[in-house]
Amino acid sequence: MDINSKMDLIGSTPPRPARIRQDKSEIIVRWAGYIFISLFAISCLLPFLLILGTSFTSESAVKQHGFNIWPHEFSTFAYQIVFENPKLIIGSYLVTMGITVVGTIVGLFIVAMTGYALQRPDFSYRNRISFFIYFTTLFSGGLVPFYLLITQYLELKDNYLAVLLPGLLTPFLIIMMKSFVRSIPHAITESAKIDGAGDFTIFLRLILPMSTPALATIGLFIALGYWNEWYHAMLFLSPDMDYRPLQLFLYNVVTSADFIRNSAASSNVAMSDVPLETMKMATAVVATGPVILFYPFVQRYFIKGITVGAVKG
Amino acid sequence: MWKFRKLISALMVAVIVLSLAACGGSKSGAGDDKSQFVTVTFVALGDKPKNGQFEKVMEKVNTIMKQKINAEVKWKWVEWADWQTKYNLLLASGEPVDLITIGTDWLDTWSNAQRGAFMPLDDLLPKYAPVTWKSIPAEDWNQSKYNGKIVLIPENDYTQWINHGFFYRGDWAKQAGITEPIKDWDTIGKYLQWIKDNKPGVIPWDAQSSTSTFGGWVQSHTPYLELPMSTGYLPVFNTKSYDDRYTVVSPIFEDTFLNFATTMKEWADKGYWREDVLNNKNDTRVALQAGQTGMDQHHTQTFSGLRVQMDKKQPGSELQMFPFSRQSGNLLEMPITHGGVSIGAHSKNPERALMAYDLIRNDKEIYQLINYGMEGVQYDIKDGKRVLPANYNETNDAFYSDFWAGRMDEHEIPSDTTWDKIDTLYSEYDKIKKPYPYGQFVFDKTAVESELTAISQVTAEMGPAITYGKAGDPAQAVQDFRDKLKVAGYDKVMAELQRQLDAYKAQQESAGTK
């Protein structure tokens, strides 16, 4: 069978049927649905607009009138502080993007391989290994051993790998992949074997193309994980590095502003000069902006994989 | 099956062998042989400066260091983002740390000492940091011991007062007929009433409900002392007095709290602050500088800078401070171990680290470079004070090193951003201050963790309304508050606290007789 021609069919919509006259009740129900869904969508949008609006408001206006979608007093001061050092923020963006891209590609590949291997009925240790993986979700050594492992044994302090490696394999995602691949009949693997394909060929040419929805979902999880990753970066990447992941950079901008506000030592900075509330919003906008672009990009893969008809029953 | 077992045991063996090999790395320090050049690290808390000035200053410092002790010092920053986790991990990880900032009241110093994170210094100090060793009196060294061994060098010769009080405008107080410095809360009330009557558009005290003044009230009206433990929004437990400092009392269950609630209700009814004080987000300090309010509340260090700013923004305002200690003479010094330095247990060069510290602390030139930066760039000297140079630019020239580990009054150059008559307050404090008695007391919360959380919830929930007179009838509100504290487990925490203070008393008294 030729998978490529099958793949071409995906995404093309079936031809539209001729218009059928609808009666009134159907129209009412349909419009009620439209209105309800629109309202729901707007209510999801509101918090975003609130963040966006507040980030462009002057601090004093926020203090007086609270958060608003439409700025009371337009100001870009919060962004000026966040972008005070453009070189740094661009560098952080690049670091985060690099880690996200590399981590997602490598992580997705490893997770998919693990998930596939663990559900092969002819793999005898699959249950034991699954248990090992599952076990780590319940018990962990705790923070200090983990810290020692990364810094003392792997010597990855101030190395981007310290952020990349821990995120590559997530037990939850492996289990997810495993249960998805299970829905692909084992007969496909067997028939390919008869045709002389090796395990890796089967995985690459048959299993992966049939798992696009799972890959898209899991890939999105991994990518978001790396994009929002700041904890490992905070632990293992010291200020001696020139560029550190974006979330950590932004977090530092906010905490140091917080600290300046609260410290009596900063006698040469007036308290009111630090736009703390609006700055939090501005950093949120800077951090989430690109993520919103992830979604349309992967959405087209959220379609049921074609397993139906691949095996003659 | 057996194959699998074999594999696992082989793996286990491999892991053990590897970890043993990793532990076996021998440590070789330079000892006190000065012929070998070494780098001494100093762990500071704060964000790494980014404008390049810090590096320039350190270059100058290290030129002198190399000459004198053939070493250089390098700062290692622990950033404010989740600093507590990172600071404690750094000590727990066994990474070699030379000098590290400590603080018994905010950096878990005693718990870290308990885990063996610091090197005992008794034998090293006289030899490698002789100036420091001689300048610190025996009773201060006693405050720096854990299990009888010196584990830290205290910041004991640096004056900083963080005792709270009210800031009020001297010009308005004069017009209100208050000619003497304010000494009690009644006079503060009189002052606020005058503003209410004579300054339309000004909120007498534009307070924010996020801070409670009950601690200040207790300090002003009783000899009670505050303990180094938190019950959230307002202090529930105190000790009886300096002479009876190991006996727990609670002003909440005495008339002190009722009087406070009654007075605050009066103040609220008279309109000394906003009707919606509980939701007020207005910055009191900004309002004070804009002339929109007549009072603010914070500590002495804040006051010393605020006075100078007020002289610029509200000329003639003559901002004054009424420290809560003035009414009762009840004042404790800062713990001398609020700042200080320790040497990490795994330091490779403790000897050279101490030599470097001895220089930073006692060599005037190095001290001033590290604390203020370079003369002519970060500051000029004018009439004996530090002023900003004419071409100073905050972004490009700002400098800080966050060296809170052994500042000395004798090397300090006063800044023109600090009120030059702050000494008048200091000398007032010097007359009444008592040494801080709880420097080595650490309240172990494990037995009463949940009760303490519940108590903190009660204080957070009802405290603000009582503090700002918005809880209806004060007697009733106070009664409700006490009932809720009882339900939350007040008695249990009280008993546990008393038990631990008794143990602390025994420990302190035996140390005193040694």
mmCIF file of N, CA and C in Angstrom, chain A residues 41-130:
data_model
loop_
_atom_site.group_PDB
_atom_site.id
_atom_site.type_symbol
_atom_site.label_atom_id
_atom_site.label_comp_id
_atom_site.label_asym_id
_atom_site.label_seq_id
_atom_site.Cartn_x
_atom_site.Cartn_y
_atom_site.Cartn_z
ATOM 1 N N ALA A 41 -16.031 31.908 23.369
ATOM 2 C CA ALA A 41 -14.725 32.276 22.816
ATOM 3 C C ALA A 41 -14.291 33.646 23.346
ATOM 4 N N ILE A 42 -15.247 34.587 23.400
ATOM 5 C CA ILE A 42 -14.913 35.927 23.898
ATOM 6 C C ILE A 42 -14.479 35.862 25.359
ATOM 7 N N SER A 43 -15.189 35.039 26.145
ATOM 8 C CA SER A 43 -14.820 34.968 27.563
ATOM 9 C C SER A 43 -13.434 34.345 27.738
ATOM 10 N N CYS A 44 -13.022 33.515 26.758
ATOM 11 C CA CYS A 44 -11.651 32.989 26.832
ATOM 12 C C CYS A 44 -10.642 34.065 26.447
ATOM 13 N N LEU A 45 -11.075 34.960 25.571
ATOM 14 C CA LEU A 45 -10.170 35.998 25.077
ATOM 15 C C LEU A 45 -9.963 37.115 26.103
ATOM 16 N N LEU A 46 -11.027 37.373 26.900
ATOM 17 C CA LEU A 46 -10.997 38.526 27.802
ATOM 18 C C LEU A 46 -9.735 38.620 28.667
ATOM 19 N N PRO A 47 -9.357 37.534 29.365
ATOM 20 C CA PRO A 47 -8.154 37.667 30.197
ATOM 21 C C PRO A 47 -6.928 38.100 29.401
ATOM 22 N N PHE A 48 -6.821 37.565 28.168
ATOM 23 C CA PHE A 48 -5.678 37.956 27.332
ATOM 24 C C PHE A 48 -5.705 39.434 27.015
ATOM 25 N N LEU A 49 -6.905 39.911 26.646
ATOM 26 C CA LEU A 49 -7.032 41.333 26.323
ATOM 27 C C LEU A 49 -6.738 42.189 27.546
ATOM 28 N N LEU A 50 -7.160 41.681 28.709
ATOM 29 C CA LEU A 50 -6.930 42.421 29.950
ATOM 30 C C LEU A 50 -5.425 42.552 30.205
ATOM 31 N N ILE A 51 -4.717 41.451 29.988
ATOM 32 C CA ILE A 51 -3.263 41.478 30.174
ATOM 33 C C ILE A 51 -2.632 42.448 29.184
ATOM 34 N N LEU A 52 -3.074 42.334 27.924
ATOM 35 C CA LEU A 52 -2.510 43.184 26.875
ATOM 36 C C LEU A 52 -2.785 44.656 27.183
ATOM 37 N N GLY A 53 -4.022 44.963 27.533
ATOM 38 C CA GLY A 53 -4.403 46.340 27.820
ATOM 39 C C GLY A 53 -3.622 46.897 28.996
ATOM 40 N N THR A 54 -3.561 46.116 30.085
ATOM 41 C CA THR A 54 -2.869 46.583 31.281
ATOM 42 C C THR A 54 -1.387 46.835 31.006
ATOM 43 N N SER A 55 -0.798 45.977 30.148
ATOM 44 C CA SER A 55 0.636 46.143 29.909
ATOM 45 C C SER A 55 0.941 47.462 29.203
ATOM 46 N N PHE A 56 -0.067 48.045 28.561
ATOM 47 C CA PHE A 56 0.144 49.339 27.884
ATOM 48 C C PHE A 56 -0.392 50.518 28.686
ATOM 49 N N THR A 57 -0.674 50.281 29.980
ATOM 50 C CA THR A 57 -1.207 51.351 30.816
ATOM 51 C C THR A 57 -0.109 51.874 31.728
ATOM 52 N N SER A 58 -0.234 53.127 32.126
ATOM 53 C CA SER A 58 0.758 53.645 33.068
ATOM 54 C C SER A 58 0.464 53.092 34.460
ATOM 55 N N GLU A 59 1.514 52.932 35.243
ATOM 56 C CA GLU A 59 1.382 52.312 36.562
ATOM 57 C C GLU A 59 0.395 53.073 37.452
ATOM 58 N N SER A 60 0.460 54.398 37.395
ATOM 59 C CA SER A 60 -0.411 55.174 38.287
ATOM 60 C C SER A 60 -1.880 54.968 37.934
ATOM 61 N N ALA A 61 -2.160 54.829 36.633
ATOM 62 C CA ALA A 61 -3.543 54.608 36.230
ATOM 63 C C ALA A 61 -4.034 53.244 36.724
ATOM 64 N N VAL A 62 -3.150 52.249 36.685
ATOM 65 C CA VAL A 62 -3.541 50.926 37.177
ATOM 66 C C VAL A 62 -3.837 51.001 38.669
ATOM 67 N N LYS A 63 -3.011 51.777 39.401
ATOM 68 C CA LYS A 63 -3.209 51.896 40.844
ATOM 69 C C LYS A 63 -4.548 52.552 41.161
ATOM 70 N N GLN A 64 -4.931 53.510 40.295
ATOM 71 C CA GLN A 64 -6.165 54.241 40.600
ATOM 72 C C GLN A 64 -7.413 53.518 40.107
ATOM 73 N N HIS A 65 -7.342 52.989 38.873
ATOM 74 C CA HIS A 65 -8.563 52.453 38.276
ATOM 75 C C HIS A 65 -8.578 50.935 38.166
ATOM 76 N N GLY A 66 -7.495 50.283 38.564
ATOM 77 C CA GLY A 66 -7.450 48.831 38.423
ATOM 78 C C GLY A 66 -7.129 48.442 36.995
ATOM 79 N N PHE A 67 -7.264 47.132 36.714
ATOM 80 C CA PHE A 67 -6.915 46.637 35.381
ATOM 81 C C PHE A 67 -8.021 46.957 34.389
ATOM 82 N N ASN A 68 -7.629 47.310 33.176
ATOM 83 C CA ASN A 68 -8.612 47.640 32.159
ATOM 84 C C ASN A 68 -8.190 47.120 30.806
ATOM 85 N N ILE A 69 -9.178 46.755 30.002
ATOM 86 C CA ILE A 69 -8.848 46.301 28.659
ATOM 87 C C ILE A 69 -8.387 47.485 27.822
ATOM 88 N N TRP A 70 -9.074 48.612 28.008
ATOM 89 C CA TRP A 70 -8.679 49.813 27.279
ATOM 90 C C TRP A 70 -7.847 50.695 28.192
ATOM 91 N N PRO A 71 -6.566 50.980 27.839
ATOM 92 C CA PRO A 71 -5.706 51.737 28.750
ATOM 93 C C PRO A 71 -6.292 53.102 29.110
ATOM 94 N N HIS A 72 -6.330 53.403 30.410
ATOM 95 C CA HIS A 72 -6.741 54.730 30.864
ATOM 96 C C HIS A 72 -5.744 55.777 30.407
ATOM 97 N N GLU A 73 -4.480 55.425 30.616
ATOM 98 C CA GLU A 73 -3.393 56.328 30.233
ATOM 99 C C GLU A 73 -2.401 55.478 29.480
ATOM 100 N N PHE A 74 -2.265 55.715 28.175
ATOM 101 C CA PHE A 74 -1.388 54.865 27.379
ATOM 102 C C PHE A 74 0.069 55.086 27.767
ATOM 103 N N SER A 75 0.806 53.992 27.941
ATOM 104 C CA SER A 75 2.220 54.112 28.286
ATOM 105 C C SER A 75 2.951 52.842 27.865
ATOM 106 N N THR A 76 4.154 53.001 27.378
ATOM 107 C CA THR A 76 4.935 51.820 26.993
ATOM 108 C C THR A 76 6.113 51.641 27.947
ATOM 109 N N PHE A 77 6.005 52.295 29.120
ATOM 110 C CA PHE A 77 7.123 52.299 30.048
ATOM 111 C C PHE A 77 7.488 50.885 30.506
ATOM 112 N N ALA A 78 6.464 50.054 30.732
ATOM 113 C CA ALA A 78 6.719 48.688 31.190
ATOM 114 C C ALA A 78 7.555 47.937 30.169
ATOM 115 N N TYR A 79 7.206 48.106 28.883
ATOM 116 C CA TYR A 79 7.971 47.422 27.841
ATOM 117 C C TYR A 79 9.384 47.979 27.740
ATOM 118 N N GLN A 80 9.490 49.290 27.979
ATOM 119 C CA GLN A 80 10.825 49.889 27.925
ATOM 120 C C GLN A 80 11.747 49.233 28.943
ATOM 121 N N ILE A 81 11.184 48.941 30.134
ATOM 122 C CA ILE A 81 12.030 48.329 31.164
ATOM 123 C C ILE A 81 12.351 46.896 30.789
ATOM 124 N N VAL A 82 11.333 46.163 30.285
ATOM 125 C CA VAL A 82 11.577 44.765 29.912
ATOM 126 C C VAL A 82 12.614 44.698 28.791
ATOM 127 N N PHE A 83 12.494 45.622 27.822
ATOM 128 C CA PHE A 83 13.405 45.605 26.676
ATOM 129 C C PHE A 83 14.600 46.527 26.870
ATOM 130 N N GLU A 84 14.871 46.849 28.135
ATOM 131 C CA GLU A 84 15.943 47.801 28.429
ATOM 132 C C GLU A 84 17.236 47.377 27.735
ATOM 133 N N ASN A 85 17.408 46.067 27.675
ATOM 134 C CA ASN A 85 18.641 45.557 27.100
ATOM 135 C C ASN A 85 18.267 44.610 25.956
ATOM 136 N N PRO A 86 18.010 45.141 24.751
ATOM 137 C CA PRO A 86 17.461 44.310 23.670
ATOM 138 C C PRO A 86 18.339 43.111 23.340
ATOM 139 N N LYS A 87 19.646 43.287 23.457
ATOM 140 C CA LYS A 87 20.547 42.196 23.121
ATOM 141 C C LYS A 87 20.264 40.989 24.017
ATOM 142 N N LEU A 88 20.037 41.279 25.289
ATOM 143 C CA LEU A 88 19.801 40.195 26.231
ATOM 144 C C LEU A 88 18.510 39.458 25.928
ATOM 145 N N ILE A 89 17.451 40.232 25.618
ATOM 146 C CA ILE A 89 16.161 39.570 25.444
ATOM 147 C C ILE A 89 16.148 38.795 24.130
ATOM 148 N N ILE A 90 16.819 39.305 23.105
ATOM 149 C CA ILE A 90 16.888 38.563 21.845
ATOM 150 C C ILE A 90 17.687 37.281 22.059
ATOM 151 N N GLY A 91 18.779 37.408 22.795
ATOM 152 C CA GLY A 91 19.572 36.219 23.112
ATOM 153 C C GLY A 91 18.756 35.182 23.853
ATOM 154 N N SER A 92 17.955 35.645 24.845
ATOM 155 C CA SER A 92 17.138 34.702 25.607
ATOM 156 C C SER A 92 16.108 34.032 24.705
ATOM 157 N N TYR A 93 15.533 34.817 23.806
ATOM 158 C CA TYR A 93 14.574 34.255 22.858
ATOM 159 C C TYR A 93 15.228 33.149 22.044
ATOM 160 N N LEU A 94 16.423 33.424 21.546
ATOM 161 C CA LEU A 94 17.108 32.446 20.704
ATOM 162 C C LEU A 94 17.427 31.185 21.495
ATOM 163 N N VAL A 95 17.882 31.367 22.749
ATOM 164 C CA VAL A 95 18.184 30.199 23.577
ATOM 165 C C VAL A 95 16.932 29.351 23.769
ATOM 166 N N THR A 96 15.839 30.025 24.148
ATOM 167 C CA THR A 96 14.604 29.284 24.371
ATOM 168 C C THR A 96 14.132 28.590 23.106
ATOM 169 N N MET A 97 14.187 29.302 21.977
ATOM 170 C CA MET A 97 13.748 28.683 20.728
ATOM 171 C C MET A 97 14.627 27.480 20.401
ATOM 172 N N GLY A 98 15.936 27.651 20.545
ATOM 173 C CA GLY A 98 16.849 26.548 20.248
ATOM 174 C C GLY A 98 16.529 25.341 21.104
ATOM 175 N N ILE A 99 16.391 25.562 22.425
ATOM 176 C CA ILE A 99 16.105 24.454 23.329
ATOM 177 C C ILE A 99 14.765 23.828 22.979
ATOM 178 N N THR A 100 13.778 24.679 22.646
ATOM 179 C CA THR A 100 12.453 24.152 22.342
ATOM 180 C C THR A 100 12.487 23.301 21.072
ATOM 181 N N VAL A 101 13.121 23.808 20.031
ATOM 182 C CA VAL A 101 13.137 23.070 18.753
ATOM 183 C C VAL A 101 13.901 21.757 18.904
ATOM 184 N N VAL A 102 15.131 21.838 19.395
ATOM 185 C CA VAL A 102 15.941 20.624 19.541
ATOM 186 C C VAL A 102 15.259 19.653 20.497
ATOM 187 N N GLY A 103 14.810 20.185 21.650
ATOM 188 C CA GLY A 103 14.193 19.330 22.656
ATOM 189 C C GLY A 103 12.939 18.659 22.145
ATOM 190 N N THR A 104 12.122 19.383 21.377
ATOM 191 C CA THR A 104 10.873 18.802 20.899
ATOM 192 C C THR A 104 11.155 17.718 19.872
ATOM 193 N N ILE A 105 12.056 17.968 18.937
ATOM 194 C CA ILE A 105 12.340 16.968 17.898
ATOM 195 C C ILE A 105 12.936 15.709 18.528
ATOM 196 N N VAL A 106 13.978 15.897 19.322
ATOM 197 C CA VAL A 106 14.631 14.741 19.935
ATOM 198 C C VAL A 106 13.690 14.047 20.911
ATOM 199 N N GLY A 107 13.048 14.850 21.769
ATOM 200 C CA GLY A 107 12.162 14.287 22.779
ATOM 201 C C GLY A 107 11.017 13.514 22.158
ATOM 202 N N LEU A 108 10.415 14.090 21.115
ATOM 203 C CA LEU A 108 9.284 13.441 20.463
ATOM 204 C C LEU A 108 9.717 12.097 19.888
ATOM 205 N N PHE A 109 10.879 12.093 19.276
ATOM 206 C CA PHE A 109 11.387 10.876 18.647
ATOM 207 C C PHE A 109 11.609 9.788 19.706
ATOM 208 N N ILE A 110 12.254 10.162 20.805
ATOM 209 C CA ILE A 110 12.544 9.164 21.844
ATOM 210 C C ILE A 110 11.257 8.674 22.504
ATOM 211 N N VAL A 111 10.362 9.628 22.803
ATOM 212 C CA VAL A 111 9.102 9.238 23.445
ATOM 213 C C VAL A 111 8.335 8.284 22.529
ATOM 214 N N ALA A 112 8.305 8.609 21.235
ATOM 215 C CA ALA A 112 7.551 7.768 20.294
ATOM 216 C C ALA A 112 8.175 6.378 20.218
ATOM 217 N N MET A 113 9.490 6.314 20.136
ATOM 218 C CA MET A 113 10.155 5.009 20.077
ATOM 219 C C MET A 113 9.860 4.194 21.330
ATOM 220 N N THR A 114 9.994 4.863 22.500
ATOM 221 C CA THR A 114 9.751 4.156 23.752
ATOM 222 C C THR A 114 8.322 3.648 23.802
ATOM 223 N N GLY A 115 7.404 4.546 23.476
ATOM 224 C CA GLY A 115 5.996 4.180 23.525
ATOM 225 C C GLY A 115 5.687 3.010 22.611
ATOM 226 N N TYR A 116 6.269 3.013 21.421
ATOM 227 C CA TYR A 116 6.019 1.940 20.450
ATOM 228 C C TYR A 116 6.598 0.621 20.952
ATOM 229 N N ALA A 117 7.853 0.684 21.416
ATOM 230 C CA ALA A 117 8.499 -0.553 21.871
ATOM 231 C C ALA A 117 7.755 -1.163 23.052
ATOM 232 N N LEU A 118 7.251 -0.300 23.935
ATOM 233 C CA LEU A 118 6.635 -0.808 25.153
ATOM 234 C C LEU A 118 5.296 -1.489 24.896
ATOM 235 N N GLN A 119 4.708 -1.265 23.715
ATOM 236 C CA GLN A 119 3.417 -1.938 23.505
ATOM 237 C C GLN A 119 3.539 -3.117 22.560
ATOM 238 N N ARG A 120 4.768 -3.356 22.013
ATOM 239 C CA ARG A 120 4.925 -4.513 21.127
ATOM 240 C C ARG A 120 4.715 -5.789 21.926
ATOM 241 N N PRO A 121 3.721 -6.588 21.528
ATOM 242 C CA PRO A 121 3.437 -7.814 22.286
ATOM 243 C C PRO A 121 4.621 -8.777 22.274
ATOM 244 N N ASP A 122 5.501 -8.675 21.272
ATOM 245 C CA ASP A 122 6.614 -9.631 21.204
ATOM 246 C C ASP A 122 7.858 -9.107 21.929
ATOM 247 N N PHE A 123 7.687 -8.072 22.746
ATOM 248 C CA PHE A 123 8.812 -7.549 23.529
ATOM 249 C C PHE A 123 8.618 -8.018 24.969
ATOM 250 N N SER A 124 9.485 -8.937 25.407
ATOM 251 C CA SER A 124 9.144 -9.682 26.614
ATOM 252 C C SER A 124 9.249 -8.859 27.903
ATOM 253 N N TYR A 125 10.140 -7.872 27.997
ATOM 254 C CA TYR A 125 10.298 -7.129 29.256
ATOM 255 C C TYR A 125 9.408 -5.900 29.338
ATOM 256 N N ARG A 126 8.428 -5.805 28.398
ATOM 257 C CA ARG A 126 7.730 -4.517 28.303
ATOM 258 C C ARG A 126 7.030 -4.111 29.601
ATOM 259 N N ASN A 127 6.450 -5.095 30.320
ATOM 260 C CA ASN A 127 5.721 -4.709 31.530
ATOM 261 C C ASN A 127 6.656 -4.241 32.631
ATOM 262 N N ARG A 128 7.793 -4.926 32.730
ATOM 263 C CA ARG A 128 8.739 -4.540 33.779
ATOM 264 C C ARG A 128 9.276 -3.127 33.520
ATOM 265 N N ILE A 129 9.649 -2.892 32.283
ATOM 266 C CA ILE A 129 10.204 -1.568 31.971
ATOM 267 C C ILE A 129 9.135 -0.495 32.116
ATOM 268 N N SER A 130 7.906 -0.827 31.688
ATOM 269 C CA SER A 130 6.811 0.132 31.887
ATOM 270 C C SER A 130 6.680 0.473 33.361
#
